[in-house]
Amino acid sequence: MSTTPALRLTPAEIRERIGRLPRIPFAFTPTPLEEAPRLSAVLGGPRILIKRDDLTGFAFGGNKVRAIEFRLGHVKANGYDAFVLVNIGQSNHARLHSAACARLGIKMVIVKPGPKGERIQGNLLLDHLCGAEIIEAGTTDPAELEALLDRTLDDLRQRGYKPYPSTREPFSPIAGTIAFTEASIELVDQLNALGATASRVFLAGGASAAGLGLGGKVLGASYTVHPVSTGASKASLLNMELNLSNRVASEVLDLPKLMTEDDFTVLDEYVGRAYGDATPAVVEAIRLAARTEGLFLDPVYTGKAMSGLIGEIRKGNISKDETVVFVHTGGTPAIFAYEDVLAAE
Ligand SMILES: Cc1ncc(COP(=O)(O)O)c(C=O)c1O
């Protein structure tokens, strides 16, 4: 990955610019960067290093722990006292916001799409434990969900709250990208300490991948980010990565919009039928990681991302001498809601 020197920033400059934002500490960092020698051997190389962001510590961890530091910093600094999400029952995002809001004394409300009476397991169980108010929408129709969100916000205002409708707030989507722009410094430092030069970073596509791409580029890192789609088409995921990374470049780092399509190698061929489809390749990836490294991946995000890494190795697109980083972005509580596909041999 090459950047003109004028567009490079030092780690101190990145930290200083990000440090201007309100922030509440939640994550235990640095998270480990671990070798996965048995997984690598079974796949016939390359060297695989796993960035253990499932171990960010708070409320069963995951990539969102870094993001909530900024999102809830923003919420608190702007005087909101209720946080409203529209999100599904097995959302890791909702679980971490439920837990963080509990810790901060902020009221948490989840407008939950889909059928009523969902089994209370995995992340949804944890939302309940944290005391989140859960409004079962009984629909997935976007217009009906927006109308229900309006009514929920009105109701909260009438009850005296100042609610933060996360899905409508412009700052909300870039919180994770800011966090992972900063996390790039941590990753590059760890690679340097190992004397390793990573050529690729694989992870589930989204805000975190946008941050690792941006951070890597402004630091002059050796890797290209490979966001593996968990549902979106290649074009729409690429658009998201570019939009988020360029927003953070210009709105936070005071840089031009320097990210281009060459900075991300988006893969959408591992999605299966749709978001949440635990394809045979996903199930195989989950078993392989557990049986070679004692590493637990989830069926929606990390299992799909690993199926992408395995698929690319098997296609011969990654050579034996390369070093690849796989970012474990968490999501492990969702495993317990998928026993029907994961328990069978
Ligand atoms: C386990 C896990 N990995 C990856 C992602 C993608 O997150 P982001 O868009 O914040 O990078 C999510 C989002 O919910 C997730 O729960």
PDB file of N, CA, C and O in Angstrom, residues 37 75 97 119 157 175 195 246 282 286 322 337:
ATOM      1  N   PRO A  37      -0.377 -21.642  14.168  1.00  0.00           N
ATOM      2  CA  PRO A  37       0.443 -22.544  13.368  1.00  0.00           C
ATOM      3  C   PRO A  37      -0.276 -23.802  12.914  1.00  0.00           C
ATOM      4  O   PRO A  37      -0.051 -24.295  11.801  1.00  0.00           O
ATOM      5  N   VAL A  75     -22.270  10.448  22.866  1.00  0.00           N
ATOM      6  CA  VAL A  75     -23.621  10.466  23.461  1.00  0.00           C
ATOM      7  C   VAL A  75     -23.602  11.210  24.792  1.00  0.00           C
ATOM      8  O   VAL A  75     -24.407  12.112  25.043  1.00  0.00           O
ATOM      9  N   HIS A  97     -23.958  -2.338  23.444  1.00  0.00           N
ATOM     10  CA  HIS A  97     -24.560  -1.059  23.843  1.00  0.00           C
ATOM     11  C   HIS A  97     -25.440  -1.244  25.076  1.00  0.00           C
ATOM     12  O   HIS A  97     -25.489  -0.363  25.932  1.00  0.00           O
ATOM     13  N   ARG A 119     -36.716 -16.740  20.792  1.00  0.00           N
ATOM     14  CA  ARG A 119     -36.116 -17.423  21.936  1.00  0.00           C
ATOM     15  C   ARG A 119     -35.039 -16.529  22.569  1.00  0.00           C
ATOM     16  O   ARG A 119     -34.205 -15.943  21.859  1.00  0.00           O
ATOM     17  N   ARG A 157     -39.342  10.877  24.884  1.00  0.00           N
ATOM     18  CA  ARG A 157     -39.307  12.337  25.151  1.00  0.00           C
ATOM     19  C   ARG A 157     -40.403  12.700  26.148  1.00  0.00           C
ATOM     20  O   ARG A 157     -40.183  13.487  27.065  1.00  0.00           O
ATOM     21  N   ALA A 175     -17.920   5.831  14.300  1.00  0.00           N
ATOM     22  CA  ALA A 175     -17.250   5.559  15.581  1.00  0.00           C
ATOM     23  C   ALA A 175     -16.305   4.356  15.464  1.00  0.00           C
ATOM     24  O   ALA A 175     -15.154   4.400  15.928  1.00  0.00           O
ATOM     25  N   GLY A 195       8.725  -8.750  13.892  1.00  0.00           N
ATOM     26  CA  GLY A 195       9.554  -8.725  12.688  1.00  0.00           C
ATOM     27  C   GLY A 195       8.795  -9.259  11.484  1.00  0.00           C
ATOM     28  O   GLY A 195       9.387  -9.765  10.528  1.00  0.00           O
ATOM     29  N   ASN A 246     -13.106   7.595   4.110  1.00  0.00           N
ATOM     30  CA  ASN A 246     -12.885   8.977   3.658  1.00  0.00           C
ATOM     31  C   ASN A 246     -13.541   9.992   4.578  1.00  0.00           C
ATOM     32  O   ASN A 246     -13.042  11.105   4.742  1.00  0.00           O
ATOM     33  N   VAL A 282     -18.776 -21.945   6.097  1.00  0.00           N
ATOM     34  CA  VAL A 282     -18.708 -21.248   7.394  1.00  0.00           C
ATOM     35  C   VAL A 282     -18.620 -22.272   8.523  1.00  0.00           C
ATOM     36  O   VAL A 282     -17.799 -22.152   9.442  1.00  0.00           O
ATOM     37  N   ILE A 286     -15.572 -22.717  11.168  1.00  0.00           N
ATOM     38  CA  ILE A 286     -15.751 -22.651  12.632  1.00  0.00           C
ATOM     39  C   ILE A 286     -15.146 -23.898  13.278  1.00  0.00           C
ATOM     40  O   ILE A 286     -14.424 -23.823  14.282  1.00  0.00           O
ATOM     41  N   GLU A 322       3.546 -15.818   2.378  1.00  0.00           N
ATOM     42  CA  GLU A 322       2.962 -14.570   2.895  1.00  0.00           C
ATOM     43  C   GLU A 322       2.614 -14.689   4.379  1.00  0.00           C
ATOM     44  O   GLU A 322       2.466 -15.788   4.914  1.00  0.00           O
ATOM     45  N   ALA A 337     -26.876 -19.433  19.820  1.00  0.00           N
ATOM     46  CA  ALA A 337     -28.197 -19.391  19.181  1.00  0.00           C
ATOM     47  C   ALA A 337     -28.196 -20.195  17.881  1.00  0.00           C
ATOM     48  O   ALA A 337     -29.182 -20.209  17.152  1.00  0.00           O
TER      49      ALA A 337
END
